[in-house]
Coordinates of C-alpha atoms in Angstrom, one line a residue:
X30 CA 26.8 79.8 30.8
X31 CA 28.2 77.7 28.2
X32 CA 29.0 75.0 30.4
X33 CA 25.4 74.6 31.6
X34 CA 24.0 75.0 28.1
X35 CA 26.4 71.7 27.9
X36 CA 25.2 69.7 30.3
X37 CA 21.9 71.2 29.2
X38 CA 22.5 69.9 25.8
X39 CA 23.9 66.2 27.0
X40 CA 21.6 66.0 29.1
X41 CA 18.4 66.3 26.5
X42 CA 20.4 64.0 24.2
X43 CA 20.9 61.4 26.6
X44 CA 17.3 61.3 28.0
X45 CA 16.9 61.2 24.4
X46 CA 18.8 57.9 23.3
X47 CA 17.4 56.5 26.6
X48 CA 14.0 56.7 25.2
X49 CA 15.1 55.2 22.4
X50 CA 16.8 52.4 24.1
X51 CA 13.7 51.8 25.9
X52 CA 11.4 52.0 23.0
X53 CA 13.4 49.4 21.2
X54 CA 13.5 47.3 24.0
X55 CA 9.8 47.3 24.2
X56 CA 9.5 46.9 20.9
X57 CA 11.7 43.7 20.9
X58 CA 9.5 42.7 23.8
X59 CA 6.5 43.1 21.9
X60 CA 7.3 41.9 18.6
X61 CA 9.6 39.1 19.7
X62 CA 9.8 37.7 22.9
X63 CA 5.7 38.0 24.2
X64 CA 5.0 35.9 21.1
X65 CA 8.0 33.4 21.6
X66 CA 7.0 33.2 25.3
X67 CA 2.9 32.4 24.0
X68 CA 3.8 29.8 21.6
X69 CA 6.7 27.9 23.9
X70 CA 3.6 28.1 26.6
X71 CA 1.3 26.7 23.9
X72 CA 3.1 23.6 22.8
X73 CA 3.6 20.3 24.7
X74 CA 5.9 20.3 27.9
X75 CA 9.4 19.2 26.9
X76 CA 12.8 20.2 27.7
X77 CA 14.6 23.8 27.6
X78 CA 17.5 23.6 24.8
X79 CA 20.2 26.6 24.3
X80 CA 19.9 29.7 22.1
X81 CA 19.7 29.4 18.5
X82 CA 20.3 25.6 18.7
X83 CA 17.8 24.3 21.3
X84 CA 18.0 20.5 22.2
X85 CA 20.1 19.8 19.2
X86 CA 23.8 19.5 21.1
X87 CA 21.9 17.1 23.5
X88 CA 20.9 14.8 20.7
X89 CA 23.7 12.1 20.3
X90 CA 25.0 11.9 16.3
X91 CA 23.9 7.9 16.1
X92 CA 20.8 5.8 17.6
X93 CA 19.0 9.6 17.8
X94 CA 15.3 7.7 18.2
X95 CA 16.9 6.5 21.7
X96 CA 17.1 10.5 22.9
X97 CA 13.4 10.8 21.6
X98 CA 12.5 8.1 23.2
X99 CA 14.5 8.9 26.5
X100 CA 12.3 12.2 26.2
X101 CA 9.0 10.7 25.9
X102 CA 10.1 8.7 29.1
X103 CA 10.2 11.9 31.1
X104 CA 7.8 14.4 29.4
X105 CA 4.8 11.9 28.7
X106 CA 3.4 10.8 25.3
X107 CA 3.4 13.9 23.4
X108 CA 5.7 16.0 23.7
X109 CA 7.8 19.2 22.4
X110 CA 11.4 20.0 21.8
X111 CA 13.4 22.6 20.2
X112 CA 15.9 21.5 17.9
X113 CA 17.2 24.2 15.6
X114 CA 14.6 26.6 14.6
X115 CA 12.0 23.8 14.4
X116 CA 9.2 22.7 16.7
X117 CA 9.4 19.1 16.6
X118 CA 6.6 17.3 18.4
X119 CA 6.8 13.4 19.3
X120 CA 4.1 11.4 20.0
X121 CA 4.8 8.1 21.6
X122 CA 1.6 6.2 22.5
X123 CA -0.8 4.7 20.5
X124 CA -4.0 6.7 21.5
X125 CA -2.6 9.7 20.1
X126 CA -0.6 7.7 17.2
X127 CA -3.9 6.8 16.2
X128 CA -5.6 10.4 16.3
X129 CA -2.7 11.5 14.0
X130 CA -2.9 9.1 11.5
X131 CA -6.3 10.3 10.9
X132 CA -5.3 14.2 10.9
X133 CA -5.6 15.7 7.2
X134 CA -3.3 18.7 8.7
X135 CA -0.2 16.8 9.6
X136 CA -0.1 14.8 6.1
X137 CA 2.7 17.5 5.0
X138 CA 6.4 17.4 4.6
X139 CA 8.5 19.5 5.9
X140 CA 9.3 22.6 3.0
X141 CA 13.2 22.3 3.3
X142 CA 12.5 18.2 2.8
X143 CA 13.3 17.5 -0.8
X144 CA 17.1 17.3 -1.6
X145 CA 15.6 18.3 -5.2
X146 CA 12.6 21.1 -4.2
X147 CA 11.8 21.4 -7.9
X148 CA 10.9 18.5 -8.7
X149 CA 10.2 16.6 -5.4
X150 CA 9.6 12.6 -5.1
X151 CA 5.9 11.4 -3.7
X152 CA 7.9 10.6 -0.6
X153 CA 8.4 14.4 -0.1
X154 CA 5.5 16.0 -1.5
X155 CA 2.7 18.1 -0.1
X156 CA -0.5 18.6 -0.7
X157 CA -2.5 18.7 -3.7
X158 CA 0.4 17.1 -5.7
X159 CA 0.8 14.5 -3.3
X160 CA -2.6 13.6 -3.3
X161 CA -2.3 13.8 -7.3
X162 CA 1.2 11.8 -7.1
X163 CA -0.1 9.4 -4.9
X164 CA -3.1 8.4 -6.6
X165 CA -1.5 7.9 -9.6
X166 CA 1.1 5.7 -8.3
X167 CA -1.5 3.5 -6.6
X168 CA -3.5 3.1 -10.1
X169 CA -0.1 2.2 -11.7
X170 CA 0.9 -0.3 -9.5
X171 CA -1.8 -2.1 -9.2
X172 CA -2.4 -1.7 -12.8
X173 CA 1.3 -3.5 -13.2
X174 CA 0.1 -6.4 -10.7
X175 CA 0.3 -4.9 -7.4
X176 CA -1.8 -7.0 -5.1
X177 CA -2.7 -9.5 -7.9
X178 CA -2.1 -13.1 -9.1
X179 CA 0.7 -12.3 -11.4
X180 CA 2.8 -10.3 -8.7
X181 CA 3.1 -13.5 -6.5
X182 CA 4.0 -15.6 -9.7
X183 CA 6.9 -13.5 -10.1
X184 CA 8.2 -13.2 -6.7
X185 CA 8.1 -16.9 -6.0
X186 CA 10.4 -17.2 -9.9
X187 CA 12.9 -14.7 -8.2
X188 CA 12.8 -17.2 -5.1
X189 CA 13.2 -19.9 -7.3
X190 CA 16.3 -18.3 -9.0
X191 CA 17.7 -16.8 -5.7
X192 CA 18.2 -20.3 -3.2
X193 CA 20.2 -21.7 -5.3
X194 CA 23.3 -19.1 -4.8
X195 CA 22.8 -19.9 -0.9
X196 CA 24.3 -23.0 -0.9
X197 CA 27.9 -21.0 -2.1
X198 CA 29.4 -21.5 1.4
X199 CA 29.9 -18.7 4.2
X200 CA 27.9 -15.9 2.9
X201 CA 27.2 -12.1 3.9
X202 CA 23.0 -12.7 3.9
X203 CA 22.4 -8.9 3.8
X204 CA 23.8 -8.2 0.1
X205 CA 22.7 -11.2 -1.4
X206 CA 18.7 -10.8 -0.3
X207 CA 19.5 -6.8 -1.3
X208 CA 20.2 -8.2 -5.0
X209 CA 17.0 -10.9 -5.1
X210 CA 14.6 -8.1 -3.5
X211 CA 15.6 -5.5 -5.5
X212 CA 14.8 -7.5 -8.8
X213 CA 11.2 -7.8 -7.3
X214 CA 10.7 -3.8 -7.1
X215 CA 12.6 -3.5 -10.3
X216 CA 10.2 -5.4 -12.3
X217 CA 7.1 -3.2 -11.1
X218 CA 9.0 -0.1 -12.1
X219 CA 10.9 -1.2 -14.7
X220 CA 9.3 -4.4 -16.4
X221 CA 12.9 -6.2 -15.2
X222 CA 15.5 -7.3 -13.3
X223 CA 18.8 -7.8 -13.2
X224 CA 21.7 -10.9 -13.0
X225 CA 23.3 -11.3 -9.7
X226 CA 26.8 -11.0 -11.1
X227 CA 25.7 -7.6 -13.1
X228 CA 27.6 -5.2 -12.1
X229 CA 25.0 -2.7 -13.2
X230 CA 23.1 -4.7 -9.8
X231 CA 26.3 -4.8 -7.7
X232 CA 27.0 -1.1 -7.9
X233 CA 22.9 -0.3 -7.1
X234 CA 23.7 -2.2 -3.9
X235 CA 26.8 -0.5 -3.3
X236 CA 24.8 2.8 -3.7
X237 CA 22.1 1.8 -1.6
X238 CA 24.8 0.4 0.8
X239 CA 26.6 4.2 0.9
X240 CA 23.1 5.9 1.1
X241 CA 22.7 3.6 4.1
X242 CA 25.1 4.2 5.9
X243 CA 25.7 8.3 5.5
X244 CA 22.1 9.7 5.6
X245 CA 20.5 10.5 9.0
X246 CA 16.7 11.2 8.9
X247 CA 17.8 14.1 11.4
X248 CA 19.3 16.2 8.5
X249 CA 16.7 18.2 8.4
X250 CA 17.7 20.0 11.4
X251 CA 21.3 21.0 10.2
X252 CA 20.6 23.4 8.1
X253 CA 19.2 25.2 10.8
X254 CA 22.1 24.9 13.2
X255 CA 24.0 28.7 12.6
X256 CA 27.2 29.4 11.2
X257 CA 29.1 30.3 14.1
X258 CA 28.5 27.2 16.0
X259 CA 31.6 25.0 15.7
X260 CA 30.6 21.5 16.3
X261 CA 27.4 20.8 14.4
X262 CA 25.8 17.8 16.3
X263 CA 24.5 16.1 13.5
X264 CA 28.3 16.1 10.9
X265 CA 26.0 16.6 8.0
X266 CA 28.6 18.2 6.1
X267 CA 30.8 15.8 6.5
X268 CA 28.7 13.1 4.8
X269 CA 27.1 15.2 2.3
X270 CA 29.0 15.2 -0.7
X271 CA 29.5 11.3 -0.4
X272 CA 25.3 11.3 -0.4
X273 CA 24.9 13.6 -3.2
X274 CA 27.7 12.0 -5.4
X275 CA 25.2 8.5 -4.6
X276 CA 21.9 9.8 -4.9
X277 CA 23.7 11.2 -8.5
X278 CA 24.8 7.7 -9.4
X279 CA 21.2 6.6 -8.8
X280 CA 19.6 9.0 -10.4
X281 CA 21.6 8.6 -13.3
X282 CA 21.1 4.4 -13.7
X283 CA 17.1 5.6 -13.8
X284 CA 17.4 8.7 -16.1
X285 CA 18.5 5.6 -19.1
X286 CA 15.8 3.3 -17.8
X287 CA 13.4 6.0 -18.7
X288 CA 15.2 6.9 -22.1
X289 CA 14.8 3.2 -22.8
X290 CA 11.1 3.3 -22.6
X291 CA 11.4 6.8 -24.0
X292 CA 12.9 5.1 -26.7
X293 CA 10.4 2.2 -27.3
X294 CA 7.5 4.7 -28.6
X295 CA 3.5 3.7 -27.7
X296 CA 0.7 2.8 -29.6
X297 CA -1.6 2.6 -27.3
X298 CA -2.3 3.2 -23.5
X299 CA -1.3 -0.4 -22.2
X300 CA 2.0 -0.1 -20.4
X301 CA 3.8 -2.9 -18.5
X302 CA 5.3 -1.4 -15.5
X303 CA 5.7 2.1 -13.2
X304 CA 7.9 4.0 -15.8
X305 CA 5.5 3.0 -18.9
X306 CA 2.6 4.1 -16.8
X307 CA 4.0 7.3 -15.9
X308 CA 5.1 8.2 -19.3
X309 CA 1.3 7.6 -20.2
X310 CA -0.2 10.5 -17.9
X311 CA 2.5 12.2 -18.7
X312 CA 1.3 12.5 -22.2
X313 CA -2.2 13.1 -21.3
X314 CA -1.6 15.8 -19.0
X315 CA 0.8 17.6 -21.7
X316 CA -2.4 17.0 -24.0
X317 CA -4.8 18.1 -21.8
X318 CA -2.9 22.0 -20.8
X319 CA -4.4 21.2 -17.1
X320 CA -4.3 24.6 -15.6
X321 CA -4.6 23.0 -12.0
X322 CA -0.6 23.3 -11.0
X323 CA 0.4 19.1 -11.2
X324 CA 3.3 18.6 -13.2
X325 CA 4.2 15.0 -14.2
X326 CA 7.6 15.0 -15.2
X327 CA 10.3 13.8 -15.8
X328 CA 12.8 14.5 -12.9
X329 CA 9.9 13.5 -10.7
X330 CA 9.1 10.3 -12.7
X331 CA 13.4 10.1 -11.7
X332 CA 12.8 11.1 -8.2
X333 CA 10.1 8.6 -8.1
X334 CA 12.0 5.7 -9.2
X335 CA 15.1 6.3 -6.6
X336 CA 12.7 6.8 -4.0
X337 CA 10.6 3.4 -4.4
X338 CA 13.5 0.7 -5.5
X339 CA 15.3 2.2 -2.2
X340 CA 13.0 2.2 0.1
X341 CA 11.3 -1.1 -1.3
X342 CA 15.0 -2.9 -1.5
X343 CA 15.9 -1.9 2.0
X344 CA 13.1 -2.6 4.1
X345 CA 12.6 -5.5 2.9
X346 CA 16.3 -7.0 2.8
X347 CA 16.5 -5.5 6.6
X348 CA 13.8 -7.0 7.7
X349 CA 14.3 -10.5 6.1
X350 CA 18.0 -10.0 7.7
X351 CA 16.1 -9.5 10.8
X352 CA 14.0 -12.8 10.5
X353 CA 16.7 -14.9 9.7
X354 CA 18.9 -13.6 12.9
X355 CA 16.0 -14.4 15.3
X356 CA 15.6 -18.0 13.5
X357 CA 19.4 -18.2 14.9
X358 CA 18.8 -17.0 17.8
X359 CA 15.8 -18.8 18.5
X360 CA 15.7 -22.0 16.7
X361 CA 12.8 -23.4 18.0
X362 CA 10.8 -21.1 15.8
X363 CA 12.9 -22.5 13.5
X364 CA 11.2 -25.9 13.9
X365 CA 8.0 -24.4 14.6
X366 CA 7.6 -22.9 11.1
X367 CA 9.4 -26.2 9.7
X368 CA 6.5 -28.4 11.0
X369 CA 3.6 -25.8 9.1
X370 CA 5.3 -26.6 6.3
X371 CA 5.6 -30.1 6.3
X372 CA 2.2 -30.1 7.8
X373 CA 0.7 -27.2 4.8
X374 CA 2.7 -27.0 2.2
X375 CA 4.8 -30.2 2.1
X376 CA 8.0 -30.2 -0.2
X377 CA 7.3 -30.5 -3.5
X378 CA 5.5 -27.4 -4.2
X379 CA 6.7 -23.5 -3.5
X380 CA 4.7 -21.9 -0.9
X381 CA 1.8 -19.9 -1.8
X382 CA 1.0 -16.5 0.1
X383 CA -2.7 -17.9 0.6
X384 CA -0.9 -20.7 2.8
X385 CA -0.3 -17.9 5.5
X386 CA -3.5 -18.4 6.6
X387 CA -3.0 -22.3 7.7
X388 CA 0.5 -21.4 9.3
X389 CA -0.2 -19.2 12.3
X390 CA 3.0 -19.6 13.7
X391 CA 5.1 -18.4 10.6
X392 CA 2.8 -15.2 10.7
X393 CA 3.2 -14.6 14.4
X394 CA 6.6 -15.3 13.8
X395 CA 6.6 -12.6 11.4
X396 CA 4.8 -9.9 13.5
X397 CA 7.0 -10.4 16.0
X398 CA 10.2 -9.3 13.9
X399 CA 8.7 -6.4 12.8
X400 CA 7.9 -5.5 16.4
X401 CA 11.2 -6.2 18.2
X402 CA 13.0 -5.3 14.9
X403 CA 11.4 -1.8 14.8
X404 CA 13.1 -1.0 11.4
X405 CA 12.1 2.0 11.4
X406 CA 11.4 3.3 14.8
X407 CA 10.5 6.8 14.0
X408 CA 8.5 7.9 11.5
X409 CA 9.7 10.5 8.5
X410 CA 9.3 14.2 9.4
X411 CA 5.3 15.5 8.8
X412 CA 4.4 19.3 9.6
X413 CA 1.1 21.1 10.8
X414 CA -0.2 22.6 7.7
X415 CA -1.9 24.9 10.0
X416 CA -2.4 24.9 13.8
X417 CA -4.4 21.8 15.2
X418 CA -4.4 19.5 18.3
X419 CA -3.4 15.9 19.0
X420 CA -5.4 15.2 21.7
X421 CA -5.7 18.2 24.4
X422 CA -2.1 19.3 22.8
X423 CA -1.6 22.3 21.0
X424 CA 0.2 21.9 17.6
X425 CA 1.3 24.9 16.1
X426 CA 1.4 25.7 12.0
X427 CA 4.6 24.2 10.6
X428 CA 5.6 22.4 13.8
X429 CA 6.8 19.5 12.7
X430 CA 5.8 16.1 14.2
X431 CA 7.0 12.6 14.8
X432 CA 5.7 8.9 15.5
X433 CA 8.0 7.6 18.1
X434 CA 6.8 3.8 16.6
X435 CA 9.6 2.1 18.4
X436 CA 8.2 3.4 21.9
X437 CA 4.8 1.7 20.8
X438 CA 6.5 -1.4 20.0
X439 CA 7.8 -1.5 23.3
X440 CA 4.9 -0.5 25.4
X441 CA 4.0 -2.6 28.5
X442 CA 0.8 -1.0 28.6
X443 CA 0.5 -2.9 25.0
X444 CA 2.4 -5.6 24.9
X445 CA 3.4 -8.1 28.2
X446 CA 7.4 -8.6 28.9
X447 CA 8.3 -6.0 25.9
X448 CA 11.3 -6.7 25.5
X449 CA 11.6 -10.3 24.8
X450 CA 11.2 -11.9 21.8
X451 CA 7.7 -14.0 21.9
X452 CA 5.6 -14.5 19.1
X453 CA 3.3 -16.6 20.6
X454 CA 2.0 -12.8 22.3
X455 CA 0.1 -12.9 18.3
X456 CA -1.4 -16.7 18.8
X457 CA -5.1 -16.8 19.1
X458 CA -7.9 -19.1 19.4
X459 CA -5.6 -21.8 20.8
X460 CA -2.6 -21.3 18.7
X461 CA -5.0 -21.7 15.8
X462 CA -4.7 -18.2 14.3
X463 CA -2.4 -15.0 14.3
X464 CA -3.5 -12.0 15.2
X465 CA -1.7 -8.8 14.3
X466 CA -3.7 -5.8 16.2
X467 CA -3.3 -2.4 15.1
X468 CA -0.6 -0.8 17.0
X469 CA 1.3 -2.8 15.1
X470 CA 2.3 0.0 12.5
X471 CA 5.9 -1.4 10.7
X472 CA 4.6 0.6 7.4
X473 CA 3.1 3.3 9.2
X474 CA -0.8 4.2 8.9
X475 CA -2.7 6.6 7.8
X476 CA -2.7 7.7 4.0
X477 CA 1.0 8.7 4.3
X478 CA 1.7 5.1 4.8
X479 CA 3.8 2.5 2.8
X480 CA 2.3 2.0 -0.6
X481 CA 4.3 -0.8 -0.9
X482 CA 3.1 -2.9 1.9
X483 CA 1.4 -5.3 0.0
X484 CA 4.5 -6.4 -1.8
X485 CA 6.4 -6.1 1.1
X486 CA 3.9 -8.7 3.0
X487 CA 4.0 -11.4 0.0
X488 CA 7.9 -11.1 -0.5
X489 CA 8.1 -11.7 3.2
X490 CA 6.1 -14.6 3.9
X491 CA 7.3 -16.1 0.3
X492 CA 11.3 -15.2 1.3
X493 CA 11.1 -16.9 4.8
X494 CA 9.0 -19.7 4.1
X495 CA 11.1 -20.7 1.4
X496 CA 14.4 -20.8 3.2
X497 CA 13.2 -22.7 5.7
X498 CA 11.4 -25.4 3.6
X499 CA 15.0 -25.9 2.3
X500 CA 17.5 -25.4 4.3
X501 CA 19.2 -25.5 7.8
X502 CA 20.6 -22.5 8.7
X503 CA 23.9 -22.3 10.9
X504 CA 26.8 -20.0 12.2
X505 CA 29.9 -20.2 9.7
X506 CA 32.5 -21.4 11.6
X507 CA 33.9 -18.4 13.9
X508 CA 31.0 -16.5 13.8
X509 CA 28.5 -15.2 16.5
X510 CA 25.1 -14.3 17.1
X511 CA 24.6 -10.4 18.0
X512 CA 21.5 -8.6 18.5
X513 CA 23.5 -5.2 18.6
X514 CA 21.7 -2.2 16.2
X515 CA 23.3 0.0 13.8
X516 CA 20.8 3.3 12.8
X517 CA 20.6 5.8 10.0
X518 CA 17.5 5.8 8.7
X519 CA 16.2 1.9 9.4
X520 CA 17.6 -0.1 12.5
X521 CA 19.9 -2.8 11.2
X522 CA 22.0 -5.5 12.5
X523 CA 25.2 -4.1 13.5
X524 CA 27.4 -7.4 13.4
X525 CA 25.3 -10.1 11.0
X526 CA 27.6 -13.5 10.9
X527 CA 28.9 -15.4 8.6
X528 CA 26.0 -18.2 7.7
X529 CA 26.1 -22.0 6.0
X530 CA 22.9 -22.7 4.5
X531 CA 22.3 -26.4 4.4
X532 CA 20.0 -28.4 2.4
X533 CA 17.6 -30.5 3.9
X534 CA 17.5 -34.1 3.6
X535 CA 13.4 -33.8 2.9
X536 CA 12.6 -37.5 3.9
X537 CA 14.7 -37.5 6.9
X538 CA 14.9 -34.4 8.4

């Protein structure tokens, strides 16, 4: 009797933590995996990762845009991987590149983007103050001489200053053109510049140097990689205190830039450069009480500065770097830009940017850097505000997407024989006129796209041009030409020579 109330008994309770086995089970099935299994079924064909991780072991821990572009090879133009607990779609051809840049719902950041989420730069804001940000900027730039007469005037004195300390023998080109272009951005945000030999200006290079070579765009996604999983693929943790300590260095050399103009009091609304302009709406808006949620402060006045004399130092220097590799390794573009200026400009006079127009070669020369170059060959990190579609592709809310820009810049279906370097592919109307179309995108497009482009395009003419009209550029003895790419955040030269810069005999050369 007792033993069959027993079994009885264990029998009931069993049937009754089977049901609740089952119950969770289906509950988990519900609430879990139908959904997963609906949205992975939604989103772009890509490849199957691991649990937790995804694709993230498979991505390598340098030159990460060649596994997105090895993706795109196999999946198609858009497609979708896994990497953490992100979404991350890639599109790789222009068609859809194009469709994006006009998409109001992919303009976002990613939320954990910001290494400082209170007070955010423009580079990493979302939204209404981003749009806010943004617009201000613009006005101040262009208020300080962005895009007018007076910019060019003092680029082409910081030229003037800057070729003489080429003739100083064997020289590292990549340090020296970070110290000249960084004067040009400095004087937009800061009204000056700084002496080659300060060491205020060596250790900003030596910063921006550190920066460049620790940070990985694909940080974002380590954060997300769990605990218990030994080998993070992306060694962010490794790096990070060595990024912090720099971005605190930076920070710091801009926090006194702004007590300085702190410092300096205004009577009026006339200001001279980025800081002086900020400080102005700053002042209004504290006046005003607006009630709308856009805070102009000032950690984001300091998040602003790093942001813009880094990324407008950088690019710039890189690409220049670039130019001047190419000239080496192809020198008769070397010649060919030579005889526009004897033919244009002549020797007595600097170059003017207007000139580009008359020298179709330099230009195509220049749009041809930018596209072999790809300096930056994917694009930073935007996210679906809400679900949408590039093309007949489903993009889920807070997916996050990419511009795979260095597949478009290598695109037979765009360009012919891709990979070799050919400017004369931008030569129209019998090698009258240069042509840049518009899948060119080396400052992205869109309204998320460089705001400094216009600077960018009148240092670079100015820069080249300039070197050229005066000297002769050759290997230091011992050195060697390499085309190899390092990659961070922007694809550099891995190995840049040693290089004599030569005057020019003018009458005889």
């Amino acid at each position: 009797m007792i033993l069959t109330t027993l079994l009885t008994s264990f029998s009931e309770t069993s049937q009754l933590v089977w049901n609740l086995v089952i119950g969770l089970i289906v509950f988990f099935i519900i609430t879990y995996v139908i959904p997963a299994i609906k949205k992975i079924s939604s989103l772009p064909p890509g490849p199957w990762g691991l649990p937790f991780v995804g694709y993230l072991p498979f991505i390598g821990k340098t030159d990460q845009y060649k596994d997105i572009n090895r993706l795109a090879k196999k999946y198609g133009p858009v497609y979708s991987v896994r990497l953490g607990k992100f979404d991350l779609i890639v599109v790789s051809d222009w068609k859809h590149v194009k469709e994006s840049f006009a998409n109001d719902d992919l303009l976002y950041r990613p939320e954990n983007f910001s290494s400082n989420p209170k007070s955010p730069s423009l580079l990493e804001m979302s939204g209404d103050s981003w749009k806010a940000h943004r617009r201000l900027s613009l006005h101040i730039l262009r208020d300080v001489g962005m895009g007018k007469s007076q910019l060019e005037m003092k680029v082409k004195q910081e030229i003037e200053n800057f070729l003489p300390t080429l003739n100083s023998g064997p020289i590292d080109l990549f340090p020296k053109l970070m110290s000249t272009v960084a004067n040009n951005i400095s004087n937009l945000l800061m009204g000056h510049g700084l002496e080659y030999d300060d060491p205020i200006s060596e250790k900003l290079n030596n910063v921006l140097l550190t920066l460049g070579e620790s940070s990985s765009l694909f940080h974002v996604f380590s954060g997300s990689v769990p605990k218990l999983v030994k080998d993070n693929p992306l060694e962010s943790e490794s790096k990070l205190p060595k990024i912090l300590k720099s971005l605190a260095e930076f920070a710091n050399y801009m926090e006194k830039e702004i007590e300085i103009h702190k410092s300096r009091g205004r009577r009026s609304q006339i200001f001279e450069d980025y800081i002086g302009g900020y400080l102005v709406e700053q002042e209004k808006s504290e006046k005003s009480k607006s009630t709308d949620g856009i805070q102009f402060n000032l950690e984001t006045l300091r998040q602003n500065l790093v942001t813009f004399y880094s990324a407008g130092t950088e690019t710039i220097s890189s690409t220049l770097t670039w130019a001047i590799l190419y000239l080496l390794k192809y020198p008769e573009y070397f010649d060919k830009i030579r005889e526009e200026i004897e033919k244009v400009i002549g020797y007595e006079r600097q170059p003017d940017y207007s000139d580009r127009i008359h020298m179709p070669w330099t230009m195509s020369f220049i749009y041809e850097t930018h596209r072999i170059a790809a300096l930056v060959p994917v694009n930073l990190f935007r996210r679906a505000a809400q679900d949408t579609n590039i093309g007949n592709y489903h993009v889920p809310k807070d997916s996050l997407v990419m511009f795979n820009f260095y597949a478009l810049n290598r695109d037979p279906l765009l360009w012919v024989n891709p990979e070799q370097f050919d400017p004369k592919r931008f030569l129209a109307e019998h090698e009258t006129k240069a042509v840049k179309p518009p899948f060119l995108v080396p400052f992205s497009g869109g309204r998320r796209n460089c705001p400094g482009e216009g600077l960018a395009n009148v240092e670079l003419f100015l820069y080249l041009v300039s070197i050229v009209q005066k000297y002769r550029i050759r290997l230091a003895p011992g050195s060697t030409i390499s085309l190899e790419t390092g990659y961070t955040t922007l694809r550099r030269p891995k190995n840049m020579p040693k290089l004599l810069f030569e005057p020019l005999d003018q009458q005889k050369d």
